[in-house]
CSV table of C-alpha atoms in Angstrom, one decimal:
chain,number,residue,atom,x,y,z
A,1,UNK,CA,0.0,0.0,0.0
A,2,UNK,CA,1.4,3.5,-1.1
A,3,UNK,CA,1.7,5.9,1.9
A,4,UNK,CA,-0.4,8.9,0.0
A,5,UNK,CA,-2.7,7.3,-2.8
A,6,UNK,CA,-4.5,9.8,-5.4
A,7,UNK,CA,-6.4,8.6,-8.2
A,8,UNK,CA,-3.9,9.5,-11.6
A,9,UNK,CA,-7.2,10.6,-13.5
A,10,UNK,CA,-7.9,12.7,-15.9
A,11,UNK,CA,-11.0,14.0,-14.2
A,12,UNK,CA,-12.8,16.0,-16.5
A,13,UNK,CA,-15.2,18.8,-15.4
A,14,UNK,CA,-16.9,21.3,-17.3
A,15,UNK,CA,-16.4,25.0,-17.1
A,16,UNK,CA,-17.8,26.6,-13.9
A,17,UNK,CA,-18.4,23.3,-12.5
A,18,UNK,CA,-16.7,21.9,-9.3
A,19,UNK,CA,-13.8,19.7,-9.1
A,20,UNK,CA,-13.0,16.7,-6.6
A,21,UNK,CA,-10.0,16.0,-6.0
A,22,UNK,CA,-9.2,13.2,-3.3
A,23,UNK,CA,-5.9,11.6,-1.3
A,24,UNK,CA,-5.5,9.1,1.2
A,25,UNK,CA,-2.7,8.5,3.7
A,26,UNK,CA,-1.9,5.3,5.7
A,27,UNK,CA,0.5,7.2,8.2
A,28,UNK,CA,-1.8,7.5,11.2
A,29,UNK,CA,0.7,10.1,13.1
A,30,UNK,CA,0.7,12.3,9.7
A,31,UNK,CA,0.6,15.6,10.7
A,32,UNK,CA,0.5,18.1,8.3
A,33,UNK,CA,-1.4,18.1,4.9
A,34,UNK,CA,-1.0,19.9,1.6
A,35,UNK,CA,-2.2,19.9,-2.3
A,36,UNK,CA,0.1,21.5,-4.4
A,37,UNK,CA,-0.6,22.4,-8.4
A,38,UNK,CA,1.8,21.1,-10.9
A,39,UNK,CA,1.5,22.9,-14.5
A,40,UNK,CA,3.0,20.5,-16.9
A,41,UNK,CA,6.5,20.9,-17.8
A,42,UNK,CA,6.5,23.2,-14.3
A,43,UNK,CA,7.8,22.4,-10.7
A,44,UNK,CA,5.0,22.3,-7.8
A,45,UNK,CA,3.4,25.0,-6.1
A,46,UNK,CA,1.8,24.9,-2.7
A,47,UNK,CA,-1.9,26.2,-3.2
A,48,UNK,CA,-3.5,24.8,0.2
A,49,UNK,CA,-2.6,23.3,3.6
A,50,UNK,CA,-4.8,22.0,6.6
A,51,UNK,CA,-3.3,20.7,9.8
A,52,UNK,CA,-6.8,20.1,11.5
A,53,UNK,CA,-9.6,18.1,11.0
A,54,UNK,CA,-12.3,20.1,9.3
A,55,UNK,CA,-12.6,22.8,6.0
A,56,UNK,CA,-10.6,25.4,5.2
A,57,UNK,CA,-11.6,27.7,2.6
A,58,UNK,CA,-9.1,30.1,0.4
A,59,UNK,CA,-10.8,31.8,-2.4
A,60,UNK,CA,-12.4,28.9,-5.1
A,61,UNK,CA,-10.4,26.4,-3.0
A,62,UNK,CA,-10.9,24.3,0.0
A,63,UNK,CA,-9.2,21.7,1.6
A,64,UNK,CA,-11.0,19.1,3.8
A,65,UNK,CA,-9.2,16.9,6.6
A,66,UNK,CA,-10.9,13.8,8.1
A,67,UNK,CA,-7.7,12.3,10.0
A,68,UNK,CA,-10.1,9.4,11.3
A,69,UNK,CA,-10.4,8.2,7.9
A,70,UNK,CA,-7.5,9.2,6.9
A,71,UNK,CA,-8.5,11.2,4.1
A,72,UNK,CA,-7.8,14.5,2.5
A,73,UNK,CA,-9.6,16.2,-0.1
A,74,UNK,CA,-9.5,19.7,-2.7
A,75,UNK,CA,-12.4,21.1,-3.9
A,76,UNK,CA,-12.3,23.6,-6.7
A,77,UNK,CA,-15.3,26.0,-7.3
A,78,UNK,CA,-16.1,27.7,-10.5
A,79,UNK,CA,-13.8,25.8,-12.0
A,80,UNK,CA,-11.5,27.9,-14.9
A,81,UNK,CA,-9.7,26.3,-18.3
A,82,UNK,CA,-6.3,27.9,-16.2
A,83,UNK,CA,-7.3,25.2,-12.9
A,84,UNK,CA,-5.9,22.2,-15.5
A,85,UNK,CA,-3.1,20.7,-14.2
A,86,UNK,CA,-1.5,17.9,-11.7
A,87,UNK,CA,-2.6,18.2,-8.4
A,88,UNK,CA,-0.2,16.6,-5.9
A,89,UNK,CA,-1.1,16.0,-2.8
A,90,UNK,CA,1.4,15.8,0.1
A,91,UNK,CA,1.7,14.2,3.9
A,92,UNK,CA,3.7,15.0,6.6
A,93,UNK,CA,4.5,12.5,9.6
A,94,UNK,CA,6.3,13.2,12.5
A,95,UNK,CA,9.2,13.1,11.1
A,96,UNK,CA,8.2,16.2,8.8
A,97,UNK,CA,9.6,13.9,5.7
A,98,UNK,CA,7.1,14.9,2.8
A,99,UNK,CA,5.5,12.4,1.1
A,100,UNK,CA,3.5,13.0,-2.3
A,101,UNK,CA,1.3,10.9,-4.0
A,102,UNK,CA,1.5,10.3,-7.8
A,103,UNK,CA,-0.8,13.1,-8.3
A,104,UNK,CA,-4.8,13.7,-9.9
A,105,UNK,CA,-4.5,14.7,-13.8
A,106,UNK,CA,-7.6,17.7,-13.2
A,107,UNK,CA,-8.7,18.8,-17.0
A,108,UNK,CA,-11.6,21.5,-17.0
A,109,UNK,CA,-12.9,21.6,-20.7
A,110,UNK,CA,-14.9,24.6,-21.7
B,1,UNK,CA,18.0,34.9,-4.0
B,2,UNK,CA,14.1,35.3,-4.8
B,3,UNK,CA,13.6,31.6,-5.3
B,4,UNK,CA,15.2,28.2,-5.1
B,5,UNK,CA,17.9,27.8,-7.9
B,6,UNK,CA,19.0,24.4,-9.5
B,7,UNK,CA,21.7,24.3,-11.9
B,8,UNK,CA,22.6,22.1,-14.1
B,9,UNK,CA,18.9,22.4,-15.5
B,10,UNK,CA,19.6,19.8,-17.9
B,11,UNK,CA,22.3,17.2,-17.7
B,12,UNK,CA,23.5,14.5,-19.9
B,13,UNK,CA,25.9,12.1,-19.0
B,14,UNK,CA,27.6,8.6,-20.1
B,15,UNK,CA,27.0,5.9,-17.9
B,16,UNK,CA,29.4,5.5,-15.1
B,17,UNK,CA,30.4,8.7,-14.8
B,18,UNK,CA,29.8,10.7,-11.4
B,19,UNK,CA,27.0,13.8,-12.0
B,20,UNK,CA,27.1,16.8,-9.3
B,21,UNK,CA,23.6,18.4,-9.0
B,22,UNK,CA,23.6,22.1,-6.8
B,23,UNK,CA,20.7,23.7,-5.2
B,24,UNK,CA,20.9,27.1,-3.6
B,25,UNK,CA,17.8,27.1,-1.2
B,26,UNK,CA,15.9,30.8,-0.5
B,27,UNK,CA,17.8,33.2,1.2
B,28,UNK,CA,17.4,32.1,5.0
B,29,UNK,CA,15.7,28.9,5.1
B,30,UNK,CA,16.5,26.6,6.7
B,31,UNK,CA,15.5,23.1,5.9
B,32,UNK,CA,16.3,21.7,2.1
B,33,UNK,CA,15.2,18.5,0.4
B,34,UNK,CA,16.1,16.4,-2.4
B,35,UNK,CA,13.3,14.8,-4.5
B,36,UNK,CA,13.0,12.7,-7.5
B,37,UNK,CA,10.6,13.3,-10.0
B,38,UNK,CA,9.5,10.8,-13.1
B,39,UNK,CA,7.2,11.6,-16.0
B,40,UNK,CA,3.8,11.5,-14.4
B,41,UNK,CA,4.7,10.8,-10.9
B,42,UNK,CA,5.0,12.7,-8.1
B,43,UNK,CA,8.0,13.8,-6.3
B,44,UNK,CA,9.8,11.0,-4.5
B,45,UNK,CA,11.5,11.7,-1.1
B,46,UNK,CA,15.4,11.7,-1.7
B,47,UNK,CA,16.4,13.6,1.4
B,48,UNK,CA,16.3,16.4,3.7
B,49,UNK,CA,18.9,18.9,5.5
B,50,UNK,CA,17.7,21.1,8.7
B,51,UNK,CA,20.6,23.7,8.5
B,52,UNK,CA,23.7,21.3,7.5
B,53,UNK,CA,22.5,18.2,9.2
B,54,UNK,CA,21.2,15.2,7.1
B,55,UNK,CA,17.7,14.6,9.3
B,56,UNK,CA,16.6,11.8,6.8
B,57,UNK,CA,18.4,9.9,3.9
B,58,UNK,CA,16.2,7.3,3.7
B,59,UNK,CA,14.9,7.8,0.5
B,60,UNK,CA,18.4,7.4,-1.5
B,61,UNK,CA,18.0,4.6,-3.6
B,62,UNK,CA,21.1,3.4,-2.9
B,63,UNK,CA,25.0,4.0,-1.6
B,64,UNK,CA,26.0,5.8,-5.6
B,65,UNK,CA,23.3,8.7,-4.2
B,66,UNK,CA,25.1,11.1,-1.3
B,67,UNK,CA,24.1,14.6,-0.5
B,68,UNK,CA,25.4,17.0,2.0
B,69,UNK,CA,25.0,20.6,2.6
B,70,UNK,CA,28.3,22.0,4.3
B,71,UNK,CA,27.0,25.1,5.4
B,72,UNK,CA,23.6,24.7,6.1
B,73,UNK,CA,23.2,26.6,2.5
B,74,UNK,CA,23.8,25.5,-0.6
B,75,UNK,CA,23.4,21.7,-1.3
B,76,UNK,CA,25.2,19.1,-3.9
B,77,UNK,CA,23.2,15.6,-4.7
B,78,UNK,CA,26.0,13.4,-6.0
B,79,UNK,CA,25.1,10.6,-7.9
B,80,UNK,CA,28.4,8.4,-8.8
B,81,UNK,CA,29.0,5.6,-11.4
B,82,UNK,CA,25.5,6.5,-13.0
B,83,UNK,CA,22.8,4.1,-14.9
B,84,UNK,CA,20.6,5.1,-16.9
B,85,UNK,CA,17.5,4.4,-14.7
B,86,UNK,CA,19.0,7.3,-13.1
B,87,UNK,CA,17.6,9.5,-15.4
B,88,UNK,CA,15.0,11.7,-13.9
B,89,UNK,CA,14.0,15.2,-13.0
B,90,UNK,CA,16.1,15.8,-9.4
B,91,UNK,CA,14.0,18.7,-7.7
B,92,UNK,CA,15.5,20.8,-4.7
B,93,UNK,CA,13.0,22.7,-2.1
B,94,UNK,CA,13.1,24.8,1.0
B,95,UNK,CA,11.3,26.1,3.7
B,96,UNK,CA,11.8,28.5,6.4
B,97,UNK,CA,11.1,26.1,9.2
B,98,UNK,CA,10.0,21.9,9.3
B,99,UNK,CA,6.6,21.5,7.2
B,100,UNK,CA,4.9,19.9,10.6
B,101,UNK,CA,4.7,24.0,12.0
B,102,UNK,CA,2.2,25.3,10.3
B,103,UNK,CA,3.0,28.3,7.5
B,104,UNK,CA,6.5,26.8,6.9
B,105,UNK,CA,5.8,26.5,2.7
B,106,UNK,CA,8.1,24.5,0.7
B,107,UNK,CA,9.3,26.1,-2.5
B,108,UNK,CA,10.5,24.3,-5.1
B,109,UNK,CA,13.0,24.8,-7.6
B,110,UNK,CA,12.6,24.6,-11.6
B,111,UNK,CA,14.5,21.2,-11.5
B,112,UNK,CA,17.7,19.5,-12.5
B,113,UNK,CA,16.6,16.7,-15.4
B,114,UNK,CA,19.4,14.2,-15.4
B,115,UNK,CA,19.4,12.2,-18.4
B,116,UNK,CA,22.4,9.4,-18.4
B,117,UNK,CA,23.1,7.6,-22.2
């Protein structure tokens, strides 16, 4: 079992709609969540992170943390053409080593 | 500098011979990792430096992969006698502080792709 699993996609959405994009982690001690944006060709950037349970919302984005289940999720409102791209998203145990899974191919089609 | 720099950005090399891969981490921060990155994966855990000590190496593949960061500055990833599944994007990040305290963002840099004929 991978320690951060992603489905690889593509998920297709339509313009406007919202995206659902989902990790999970098998570290129980993981400590620190984040979803970063990949742009093909590009290096990652760090668009969310959550460290507790719960939402947090940043603009169209929102990250939602349920560490009883392990899971981790990005949601995308209003989704734009410029949203397509690999989102990774990454773990952090106690040893603050972080772990990325292989990433959800996100295609928004107008 | 304003971000994390990588240089080579793109390598070739023969097999068997040693490749030298820099990373010059944001002005100030402190920790640095290593990652590996293959086409349509995601970054894979090399290693990782809080000022000039080597916290974790257990994601070097094996004993040809070293790193170190004398300073607690710059980095090198050396990767000696080289094969060609070897070949790879080598990414470099940094962060002010450990990832586990919350606002600590790691940066990454543009990459070094390592390609070994």
């Amino acid at each position: 079992q991978k320690e951060v699993e992603q489905n690889s996609g593509p998920l297709s959405v339509p313009e406007g709609a919202i995206a659902s994009l989902n990790c999970t982690y098998s570290d129980r001690v993981s400590q620190s969540f984040f979803w970063y944006r990949q742009y093909s060709g590009k290096s990652p950037e760090l668009i969310m992170s959550i460290y507790s349970n719960g939402d947090k919302e940043d603009g169209r984005f929102t990250a939602q943390l349920n560490k009883a289940s392990q899971y981790v999720s990005l949601l995308i409102r209003d989704s734009q053409p410029s949203d397509s791209a690999t989102y990774l998203c990454a773990v952090t145990g106690g040893g603050n080593k972080l772990t990325f899974g292989t990433g959800t191919q996100l295609k928004v089609e107008l | 500098g304003a971000g994390v720099s990588q240089s080579p950005r793109y390598k070739v090399t023969k097999r068997g011979q040693d490749v030298a891969l820099r990373c010059d981490p944001i002005s100030g921060h402190v920790s640095l990792y290593w990652y590996r990155q293959a086409l349509g994966q995601g970054p894979e855990f090399l290693t990782y430096f809080n000022y000039e000590a080597q916290q974790d190496k257990s994601g070097l593949p094996n004993d040809r992969f070293s790193a170190e960061r004398p300073e607690g500055s710059i980095s090198t990833l050396t990767i000696q006698r080289t094969e060609q599944r070897d070949s790879a994007m080598y990414r470099c990040a940094s962060s002010l502080d450990r990832p586990v305290f919350s606002g600590n963002t790691i940066y990454f840099g543009e990459g070094s792709w390592l390609t070994v004929v």
